[in-house]
Amino acid sequence: MSKPPTRIDAVMEAVRTRIASRAYPPGTRLPSVRAQAKAMGLSVSTVVEAYERLVAEGVLRARPGSGFYAAGAAAPLALAELVPRLDREIDPLWISRQSLEAGAAALMPGCGWLPADWMYEAGMRRALRAAARAPAGVLADYATPLGLPALRQLLARRMAATDVEAAPEQILLTESGTHAIDLICRFLLQPGDTVLVDDPCYFNFHALLRAHRTKAVGVPFTPSGPDLDAFAAALREHAPRLYITNSGLHNPTGAALSPPVAHRLLKLAEAADLAIVEDDIFTDFEIDPAPRLAAFDGLSRVIQIGSFSKTLSAALRCGYIAARADWIEALADLKIATTFSGSQLSAGILFDALTGSGYRKHMESVRLRLARAMAQTITRLRALGIEPWVVPRAGLFVWCRLPAGIDAADVARACLRDGVVLAPGNAFSQSQRAGGFLRFNVAQCSDERVFEVLARALSAG
Amino acid sequence: MSKPPTRIDAVMEAVRTRIASRAYPPGTRLPSVRAQAKAMGLSVSTVVEAYERLVAEGVLRARPGSGFYAAGAAAPLALAELVPRLDREIDPLWISRQSLEAGAAALMPGCGWLPADWMYEAGMRRALRAAARAPAGVLADYATPLGLPALRQLLARRMAATDVEAAPEQILLTESGTHAIDLICRFLLQPGDTVLVDDPCYFNFHALLRAHRTKAVGVPFTPSGPDLDAFAAALREHAPRLYITNSGLHNPTGAALSPPVAHRLLKLAEAADLAIVEDDIFTDFEIDPAPRLAAFDGLSRVIQIGSFSKTLSAALRCGYIAARADWIEALADLKIATTFSGSQLSAGILFDALTGSGYRKHMESVRLRLARAMAQTITRLRALGIEPWVVPRAGLFVWCRLPAGIDAADVARACLRDGVVLAPGNAFSQSQRAGGFLRFNVAQCSDERVFEVLARALSAG
């Protein structure tokens, strides 16, 4: 379809990249046409043409008699331009947008959530009816800085079930789980800092860390947690400020942290004075809870975050942060400065839906349904030569290895043409060493066509 | 109550400030006790004591035989420590928290919103009942990247009323008006950049810009917009990247932009390639709309933002950004990276409440009620010798000068003791030259006690 890139394109791309990375800040005079041509080993006319086209695009400005300058205010943080271009199929932002934009017709075994009809619809309807009868203030007023006290108290009780002790004053409500991590990044990081992530990890962590202009370093993940030797080496080599992980049901692998790994990991973190974000959004899917870093550590250097998007509703946003009281104070200031207030009514509706016995029963049935879907999906995938890396104890995800020699991005591309959105391994991998993996959401694999389309793509590859 | 600061306190404060500003990044070895003592003209024992106390606080770590080091991961962005300490009464974050935390018993003529019983309660109840009957997907699913299409179409039509032409694809829904500006700051700014604000301006802009580690420069505001000579001088002197303002009803002054000032301002912005955020959250309070920079400019370098928190509900958060299509694309990526998705259900409920004839009629009555409250409040304030700087054409706010020699922070402090939360001028002022002003919210001034408490504070001052 598209023509191969020309030399002119190469010059344009080089200039764009330098503007995006601020190697040429706005208003900078660019190297002269002659100098640029010499530096790139190209003809002057090629560079002139490239510069002229960039002027037409508004990327450069020409000042007659003076040269070419990086254009002014428009030197924005375009995430898509801050990193080497990846195949769209493994670009985290592209996958997120694709999943969020896909119509109801698309099949989405690659997406990260339950189908709408698995969610707690009856509870949401009941809670919305109750909200319609709430006092006027509840319908109109801003939330308090930390957010709805009743929901924070409920969260404190829920956390106690995994031995995480948090007072309600140590809990801050946020707009979402991602927003929770975003606030923490703002609080603990500055541009140029290094953050450790699992390799593989939830793909949006890459985009989020990029938005903070920080550097992500991957630590290989094993079936019982991060590889501790690699973790220790990364601490020595990169002096990271933060590590982000899931302890319970790891995304994308479905693995869970073991108690000895939790202990040794925290010792390493303590020696390096490393802060840890434990993303706990899959907690309600667990059958036997894995150990929590936040429980071992007592919310000293570990910060736990979560949300209700995976089990209750993703249509009303609400997440939370549990951390040291002094950190919560500072995070509340940052929340006010950057979003002013959370949604008191959303928090109230979610609180209502979570209380009452209905939610507990609903989640029991979801866990059973997921266990069945997990078994069926694994059986069907094995029939295609696709093997689970580890058989998860619970949850939505199974991380699978494709038959040898097959590239997940190729498979994803082929399936997308047939209306099936997959999640290829390298979207989750900092090292880009997961090209032979796919993450499957077993709740989104009930339609026979998923496997038909997959089989076709595999045999074509 | 508190003792005067000692020399030990002075050393501790100096060290804390340098750690907060990252002049001493985490892990840095501090100047030796002897060097520090010499540099500050203090005794060695004073510095030793200060360092030891900072070790006890966890701010420093002592390494025997090696010296004192800035503690590790805990070098967070504590907004409260990034700036010179202001009186709490004029600290933007403190005022926000005070207003958000105040109980129903407090009187809040200093707050920025309508009382709950002025809001569109009937519409919200109706919309919540409708939401309770919505299809399952509406109750459970994530929003699309730009947000609910119906609400974006409605916004496009609303903007047309002030001659702002925006296609629905040029509109991105956000979590709030503040979140809208926050995303734009992330997109256009980097740490160290300069941003122009009005002096005075909405106080949370100061906190927001601080959170982005950017520098705010104030431009004196006149009854018809920013002082253009000062604006031009600030462009020359500071090469700012962005200007944030309100065109319609300016917060805190209640003034409105005049068409000639709009024209000349945009010419200056164009010559300097400056981007502008036009915060339009008070639009529905206007009776005769003021000119909009976004209308003059055609959403080229002007970005308009808004929300529904001031008229419909602050309990369900939703804001928006209208901008150039390519900027909206990049902003949508940033939104996904940092909050993943907006709240589809909130957007749907607000859309429902906004449509139907009820909202228009409700706002007509609110505007009338505000006009009456404005006249009454001004009369009562004048009786106390408090004069409006300009008589606003509409809206919530009147910006008033206190009798000569009276300090607004003193008055605010005295009134707070009597349960009345005021908004003293310097909270809004970058130059701190508004110490003789208070901002009043006329909708929060119906209780006689506001003026009684105020009279007492004035006579005591």
PDB file of N, CA and C in Angstrom, chain B residues 337-409:
ATOM      1  N   ALA B 337      -2.818   6.957  28.431  1.00  0.00           N
ATOM      2  CA  ALA B 337      -1.622   6.569  29.184  1.00  0.00           C
ATOM      3  C   ALA B 337      -1.766   6.896  30.663  1.00  0.00           C
ATOM      4  N   THR B 338      -2.484   7.982  30.989  1.00  0.00           N
ATOM      5  CA  THR B 338      -2.459   8.450  32.368  1.00  0.00           C
ATOM      6  C   THR B 338      -3.747   8.213  33.156  1.00  0.00           C
ATOM      7  N   THR B 339      -4.882   7.985  32.461  1.00  0.00           N
ATOM      8  CA  THR B 339      -6.085   7.599  33.221  1.00  0.00           C
ATOM      9  C   THR B 339      -6.810   6.435  32.554  1.00  0.00           C
ATOM     10  N   PHE B 340      -6.319   5.970  31.456  1.00  0.00           N
ATOM     11  CA  PHE B 340      -6.837   4.894  30.615  1.00  0.00           C
ATOM     12  C   PHE B 340      -8.147   5.252  29.940  1.00  0.00           C
ATOM     13  N   SER B 341      -9.171   5.605  30.699  1.00  0.00           N
ATOM     14  CA  SER B 341     -10.464   5.832  30.063  1.00  0.00           C
ATOM     15  C   SER B 341     -11.261   6.797  30.918  1.00  0.00           C
ATOM     16  N   GLY B 342     -12.153   7.524  30.293  1.00  0.00           N
ATOM     17  CA  GLY B 342     -13.050   8.386  31.042  1.00  0.00           C
ATOM     18  C   GLY B 342     -14.266   7.601  31.503  1.00  0.00           C
ATOM     19  N   SER B 343     -15.170   8.309  32.167  1.00  0.00           N
ATOM     20  CA  SER B 343     -16.347   7.657  32.705  1.00  0.00           C
ATOM     21  C   SER B 343     -17.513   7.823  31.737  1.00  0.00           C
ATOM     22  N   GLN B 344     -17.829   6.728  31.039  1.00  0.00           N
ATOM     23  CA  GLN B 344     -18.887   6.749  30.031  1.00  0.00           C
ATOM     24  C   GLN B 344     -20.246   6.990  30.684  1.00  0.00           C
ATOM     25  N   LEU B 345     -20.449   6.411  31.836  1.00  0.00           N
ATOM     26  CA  LEU B 345     -21.739   6.523  32.497  1.00  0.00           C
ATOM     27  C   LEU B 345     -21.940   7.949  33.017  1.00  0.00           C
ATOM     28  N   SER B 346     -20.911   8.533  33.602  1.00  0.00           N
ATOM     29  CA  SER B 346     -21.007   9.937  34.041  1.00  0.00           C
ATOM     30  C   SER B 346     -21.344  10.825  32.855  1.00  0.00           C
ATOM     31  N   ALA B 347     -20.636  10.617  31.750  1.00  0.00           N
ATOM     32  CA  ALA B 347     -20.888  11.442  30.567  1.00  0.00           C
ATOM     33  C   ALA B 347     -22.327  11.277  30.098  1.00  0.00           C
ATOM     34  N   GLY B 348     -22.821  10.049  30.149  1.00  0.00           N
ATOM     35  CA  GLY B 348     -24.191   9.785  29.723  1.00  0.00           C
ATOM     36  C   GLY B 348     -25.217  10.450  30.629  1.00  0.00           C
ATOM     37  N   ILE B 349     -24.984  10.400  31.914  1.00  0.00           N
ATOM     38  CA  ILE B 349     -25.903  11.025  32.871  1.00  0.00           C
ATOM     39  C   ILE B 349     -25.904  12.541  32.674  1.00  0.00           C
ATOM     40  N   LEU B 350     -24.728  13.119  32.525  1.00  0.00           N
ATOM     41  CA  LEU B 350     -24.655  14.574  32.322  1.00  0.00           C
ATOM     42  C   LEU B 350     -25.300  14.962  30.993  1.00  0.00           C
ATOM     43  N   PHE B 351     -25.066  14.159  29.964  1.00  0.00           N
ATOM     44  CA  PHE B 351     -25.692  14.433  28.669  1.00  0.00           C
ATOM     45  C   PHE B 351     -27.213  14.451  28.805  1.00  0.00           C
ATOM     46  N   ASP B 352     -27.716  13.453  29.490  1.00  0.00           N
ATOM     47  CA  ASP B 352     -29.160  13.346  29.693  1.00  0.00           C
ATOM     48  C   ASP B 352     -29.717  14.560  30.433  1.00  0.00           C
ATOM     49  N   ALA B 353     -28.994  14.988  31.460  1.00  0.00           N
ATOM     50  CA  ALA B 353     -29.471  16.129  32.239  1.00  0.00           C
ATOM     51  C   ALA B 353     -29.400  17.426  31.425  1.00  0.00           C
ATOM     52  N   LEU B 354     -28.410  17.514  30.541  1.00  0.00           N
ATOM     53  CA  LEU B 354     -28.223  18.741  29.755  1.00  0.00           C
ATOM     54  C   LEU B 354     -29.251  18.877  28.645  1.00  0.00           C
ATOM     55  N   THR B 355     -29.724  17.757  28.142  1.00  0.00           N
ATOM     56  CA  THR B 355     -30.685  17.823  27.048  1.00  0.00           C
ATOM     57  C   THR B 355     -32.086  17.924  27.651  1.00  0.00           C
ATOM     58  N   GLY B 356     -33.078  18.021  26.851  1.00  0.00           N
ATOM     59  CA  GLY B 356     -34.405  18.322  27.399  1.00  0.00           C
ATOM     60  C   GLY B 356     -34.409  19.812  27.737  1.00  0.00           C
ATOM     61  N   SER B 357     -35.607  20.364  27.854  1.00  0.00           N
ATOM     62  CA  SER B 357     -35.706  21.819  28.026  1.00  0.00           C
ATOM     63  C   SER B 357     -35.423  22.237  29.464  1.00  0.00           C
ATOM     64  N   GLY B 358     -35.422  21.273  30.378  1.00  0.00           N
ATOM     65  CA  GLY B 358     -35.288  21.610  31.799  1.00  0.00           C
ATOM     66  C   GLY B 358     -34.020  22.376  32.125  1.00  0.00           C
ATOM     67  N   TYR B 359     -32.910  21.971  31.535  1.00  0.00           N
ATOM     68  CA  TYR B 359     -31.638  22.600  31.883  1.00  0.00           C
ATOM     69  C   TYR B 359     -31.624  24.077  31.505  1.00  0.00           C
ATOM     70  N   ARG B 360     -32.126  24.376  30.315  1.00  0.00           N
ATOM     71  CA  ARG B 360     -32.144  25.765  29.862  1.00  0.00           C
ATOM     72  C   ARG B 360     -32.979  26.621  30.821  1.00  0.00           C
ATOM     73  N   LYS B 361     -34.160  26.120  31.182  1.00  0.00           N
ATOM     74  CA  LYS B 361     -35.015  26.876  32.106  1.00  0.00           C
ATOM     75  C   LYS B 361     -34.358  27.021  33.476  1.00  0.00           C
ATOM     76  N   HIS B 362     -33.728  25.929  33.911  1.00  0.00           N
ATOM     77  CA  HIS B 362     -33.039  25.982  35.196  1.00  0.00           C
ATOM     78  C   HIS B 362     -31.973  27.073  35.189  1.00  0.00           C
ATOM     79  N   MET B 363     -31.185  27.119  34.113  1.00  0.00           N
ATOM     80  CA  MET B 363     -30.095  28.109  34.067  1.00  0.00           C
ATOM     81  C   MET B 363     -30.638  29.530  33.964  1.00  0.00           C
ATOM     82  N   GLU B 364     -31.774  29.687  33.281  1.00  0.00           N
ATOM     83  CA  GLU B 364     -32.381  31.030  33.265  1.00  0.00           C
ATOM     84  C   GLU B 364     -32.696  31.488  34.688  1.00  0.00           C
ATOM     85  N   SER B 365     -33.242  30.588  35.469  1.00  0.00           N
ATOM     86  CA  SER B 365     -33.603  30.994  36.829  1.00  0.00           C
ATOM     87  C   SER B 365     -32.344  31.197  37.683  1.00  0.00           C
ATOM     88  N   VAL B 366     -31.316  30.397  37.437  1.00  0.00           N
ATOM     89  CA  VAL B 366     -30.062  30.586  38.190  1.00  0.00           C
ATOM     90  C   VAL B 366     -29.455  31.948  37.858  1.00  0.00           C
ATOM     91  N   ARG B 367     -29.474  32.318  36.591  1.00  0.00           N
ATOM     92  CA  ARG B 367     -28.889  33.616  36.204  1.00  0.00           C
ATOM     93  C   ARG B 367     -29.644  34.768  36.869  1.00  0.00           C
ATOM     94  N   LEU B 368     -30.971  34.664  36.891  1.00  0.00           N
ATOM     95  CA  LEU B 368     -31.773  35.689  37.568  1.00  0.00           C
ATOM     96  C   LEU B 368     -31.441  35.769  39.054  1.00  0.00           C
ATOM     97  N   ARG B 369     -31.387  34.604  39.657  1.00  0.00           N
ATOM     98  CA  ARG B 369     -31.121  34.528  41.086  1.00  0.00           C
ATOM     99  C   ARG B 369     -29.733  35.089  41.405  1.00  0.00           C
ATOM    100  N   LEU B 370     -28.776  34.791  40.524  1.00  0.00           N
ATOM    101  CA  LEU B 370     -27.423  35.321  40.716  1.00  0.00           C
ATOM    102  C   LEU B 370     -27.406  36.836  40.584  1.00  0.00           C
ATOM    103  N   ALA B 371     -28.152  37.353  39.617  1.00  0.00           N
ATOM    104  CA  ALA B 371     -28.172  38.800  39.416  1.00  0.00           C
ATOM    105  C   ALA B 371     -28.714  39.489  40.670  1.00  0.00           C
ATOM    106  N   ARG B 372     -29.755  38.914  41.240  1.00  0.00           N
ATOM    107  CA  ARG B 372     -30.300  39.485  42.481  1.00  0.00           C
ATOM    108  C   ARG B 372     -29.277  39.378  43.622  1.00  0.00           C
ATOM    109  N   ALA B 373     -28.658  38.207  43.743  1.00  0.00           N
ATOM    110  CA  ALA B 373     -27.682  38.009  44.816  1.00  0.00           C
ATOM    111  C   ALA B 373     -26.494  38.943  44.637  1.00  0.00           C
ATOM    112  N   MET B 374     -26.106  39.176  43.387  1.00  0.00           N
ATOM    113  CA  MET B 374     -24.986  40.080  43.101  1.00  0.00           C
ATOM    114  C   MET B 374     -25.314  41.477  43.620  1.00  0.00           C
ATOM    115  N   ALA B 375     -26.519  41.971  43.277  1.00  0.00           N
ATOM    116  CA  ALA B 375     -26.907  43.318  43.689  1.00  0.00           C
ATOM    117  C   ALA B 375     -26.962  43.416  45.216  1.00  0.00           C
ATOM    118  N   GLN B 376     -27.583  42.422  45.832  1.00  0.00           N
ATOM    119  CA  GLN B 376     -27.691  42.446  47.296  1.00  0.00           C
ATOM    120  C   GLN B 376     -26.329  42.378  47.974  1.00  0.00           C
ATOM    121  N   THR B 377     -25.480  41.503  47.482  1.00  0.00           N
ATOM    122  CA  THR B 377     -24.169  41.332  48.116  1.00  0.00           C
ATOM    123  C   THR B 377     -23.353  42.616  48.002  1.00  0.00           C
ATOM    124  N   ILE B 378     -23.400  43.225  46.826  1.00  0.00           N
ATOM    125  CA  ILE B 378     -22.623  44.455  46.635  1.00  0.00           C
ATOM    126  C   ILE B 378     -23.141  45.550  47.588  1.00  0.00           C
ATOM    127  N   THR B 379     -24.437  45.637  47.716  1.00  0.00           N
ATOM    128  CA  THR B 379     -25.007  46.628  48.636  1.00  0.00           C
ATOM    129  C   THR B 379     -24.510  46.402  50.068  1.00  0.00           C
ATOM    130  N   ARG B 380     -24.568  45.158  50.481  1.00  0.00           N
ATOM    131  CA  ARG B 380     -24.152  44.857  51.853  1.00  0.00           C
ATOM    132  C   ARG B 380     -22.665  45.064  52.075  1.00  0.00           C
ATOM    133  N   LEU B 381     -21.875  44.708  51.068  1.00  0.00           N
ATOM    134  CA  LEU B 381     -20.428  44.890  51.202  1.00  0.00           C
ATOM    135  C   LEU B 381     -20.091  46.379  51.256  1.00  0.00           C
ATOM    136  N   ARG B 382     -20.774  47.144  50.413  1.00  0.00           N
ATOM    137  CA  ARG B 382     -20.508  48.592  50.405  1.00  0.00           C
ATOM    138  C   ARG B 382     -20.808  49.206  51.761  1.00  0.00           C
ATOM    139  N   ALA B 383     -21.843  48.699  52.415  1.00  0.00           N
ATOM    140  CA  ALA B 383     -22.176  49.203  53.748  1.00  0.00           C
ATOM    141  C   ALA B 383     -21.023  48.975  54.725  1.00  0.00           C
ATOM    142  N   LEU B 384     -20.161  47.996  54.416  1.00  0.00           N
ATOM    143  CA  LEU B 384     -18.990  47.733  55.268  1.00  0.00           C
ATOM    144  C   LEU B 384     -17.735  48.413  54.729  1.00  0.00           C
ATOM    145  N   GLY B 385     -17.900  49.228  53.695  1.00  0.00           N
ATOM    146  CA  GLY B 385     -16.735  49.904  53.112  1.00  0.00           C
ATOM    147  C   GLY B 385     -15.950  49.020  52.156  1.00  0.00           C
ATOM    148  N   ILE B 386     -16.558  47.907  51.726  1.00  0.00           N
ATOM    149  CA  ILE B 386     -15.888  46.981  50.790  1.00  0.00           C
ATOM    150  C   ILE B 386     -16.454  47.245  49.393  1.00  0.00           C
ATOM    151  N   GLU B 387     -15.575  47.635  48.455  1.00  0.00           N
ATOM    152  CA  GLU B 387     -16.022  48.107  47.140  1.00  0.00           C
ATOM    153  C   GLU B 387     -15.678  47.129  46.020  1.00  0.00           C
ATOM    154  N   PRO B 388     -16.614  46.854  45.109  1.00  0.00           N
ATOM    155  CA  PRO B 388     -16.250  46.009  43.957  1.00  0.00           C
ATOM    156  C   PRO B 388     -15.215  46.709  43.073  1.00  0.00           C
ATOM    157  N   TRP B 389     -14.245  45.939  42.613  1.00  0.00           N
ATOM    158  CA  TRP B 389     -13.221  46.453  41.686  1.00  0.00           C
ATOM    159  C   TRP B 389     -13.871  46.752  40.344  1.00  0.00           C
ATOM    160  N   VAL B 390     -14.785  45.885  39.945  1.00  0.00           N
ATOM    161  CA  VAL B 390     -15.623  46.114  38.778  1.00  0.00           C
ATOM    162  C   VAL B 390     -16.954  45.432  39.103  1.00  0.00           C
ATOM    163  N   VAL B 391     -18.061  45.987  38.625  1.00  0.00           N
ATOM    164  CA  VAL B 391     -19.346  45.322  38.861  1.00  0.00           C
ATOM    165  C   VAL B 391     -19.556  44.312  37.736  1.00  0.00           C
ATOM    166  N   PRO B 392     -19.496  43.018  38.055  1.00  0.00           N
ATOM    167  CA  PRO B 392     -19.565  41.998  37.008  1.00  0.00           C
ATOM    168  C   PRO B 392     -20.918  42.011  36.300  1.00  0.00           C
ATOM    169  N   ARG B 393     -20.901  41.640  35.018  1.00  0.00           N
ATOM    170  CA  ARG B 393     -22.142  41.596  34.243  1.00  0.00           C
ATOM    171  C   ARG B 393     -22.980  40.381  34.602  1.00  0.00           C
ATOM    172  N   ALA B 394     -22.344  39.385  35.183  1.00  0.00           N
ATOM    173  CA  ALA B 394     -23.049  38.143  35.525  1.00  0.00           C
ATOM    174  C   ALA B 394     -22.103  37.288  36.353  1.00  0.00           C
ATOM    175  N   GLY B 395     -22.540  36.084  36.669  1.00  0.00           N
ATOM    176  CA  GLY B 395     -21.655  35.134  37.319  1.00  0.00           C
ATOM    177  C   GLY B 395     -21.742  35.107  38.834  1.00  0.00           C
ATOM    178  N   LEU B 396     -20.838  34.324  39.407  1.00  0.00           N
ATOM    179  CA  LEU B 396     -20.816  34.080  40.846  1.00  0.00           C
ATOM    180  C   LEU B 396     -19.981  35.092  41.616  1.00  0.00           C
ATOM    181  N   PHE B 397     -18.945  35.630  40.956  1.00  0.00           N
ATOM    182  CA  PHE B 397     -17.885  36.274  41.725  1.00  0.00           C
ATOM    183  C   PHE B 397     -17.897  37.789  41.643  1.00  0.00           C
ATOM    184  N   VAL B 398     -17.576  38.399  42.767  1.00  0.00           N
ATOM    185  CA  VAL B 398     -17.266  39.827  42.760  1.00  0.00           C
ATOM    186  C   VAL B 398     -15.956  40.013  43.540  1.00  0.00           C
ATOM    187  N   TRP B 399     -15.077  40.752  42.933  1.00  0.00           N
ATOM    188  CA  TRP B 399     -13.709  40.944  43.444  1.00  0.00           C
ATOM    189  C   TRP B 399     -13.690  42.307  44.120  1.00  0.00           C
ATOM    190  N   CYS B 400     -13.411  42.325  45.395  1.00  0.00           N
ATOM    191  CA  CYS B 400     -13.655  43.549  46.157  1.00  0.00           C
ATOM    192  C   CYS B 400     -12.418  44.042  46.887  1.00  0.00           C
ATOM    193  N   ARG B 401     -12.318  45.359  46.962  1.00  0.00           N
ATOM    194  CA  ARG B 401     -11.226  46.005  47.670  1.00  0.00           C
ATOM    195  C   ARG B 401     -11.682  46.305  49.101  1.00  0.00           C
ATOM    196  N   LEU B 402     -10.858  45.936  50.058  1.00  0.00           N
ATOM    197  CA  LEU B 402     -11.162  46.222  51.461  1.00  0.00           C
ATOM    198  C   LEU B 402     -10.837  47.680  51.774  1.00  0.00           C
ATOM    199  N   PRO B 403     -11.379  48.195  52.865  1.00  0.00           N
ATOM    200  CA  PRO B 403     -11.004  49.559  53.261  1.00  0.00           C
ATOM    201  C   PRO B 403      -9.481  49.661  53.398  1.00  0.00           C
ATOM    202  N   ALA B 404      -8.954  50.840  53.134  1.00  0.00           N
ATOM    203  CA  ALA B 404      -7.499  51.053  53.134  1.00  0.00           C
ATOM    204  C   ALA B 404      -6.868  50.551  54.427  1.00  0.00           C
ATOM    205  N   GLY B 405      -5.727  49.900  54.281  1.00  0.00           N
ATOM    206  CA  GLY B 405      -4.961  49.488  55.455  1.00  0.00           C
ATOM    207  C   GLY B 405      -5.379  48.154  56.042  1.00  0.00           C
ATOM    208  N   ILE B 406      -6.427  47.546  55.507  1.00  0.00           N
ATOM    209  CA  ILE B 406      -6.863  46.259  56.062  1.00  0.00           C
ATOM    210  C   ILE B 406      -6.330  45.124  55.207  1.00  0.00           C
ATOM    211  N   ASP B 407      -5.775  44.135  55.884  1.00  0.00           N
ATOM    212  CA  ASP B 407      -5.156  43.022  55.175  1.00  0.00           C
ATOM    213  C   ASP B 407      -6.129  41.848  55.065  1.00  0.00           C
ATOM    214  N   ALA B 408      -6.327  41.389  53.840  1.00  0.00           N
ATOM    215  CA  ALA B 408      -7.335  40.345  53.586  1.00  0.00           C
ATOM    216  C   ALA B 408      -6.998  39.041  54.309  1.00  0.00           C
ATOM    217  N   ALA B 409      -5.709  38.718  54.418  1.00  0.00           N
ATOM    218  CA  ALA B 409      -5.339  37.473  55.104  1.00  0.00           C
ATOM    219  C   ALA B 409      -5.724  37.553  56.583  1.00  0.00           C
TER     220      ALA B 409
END
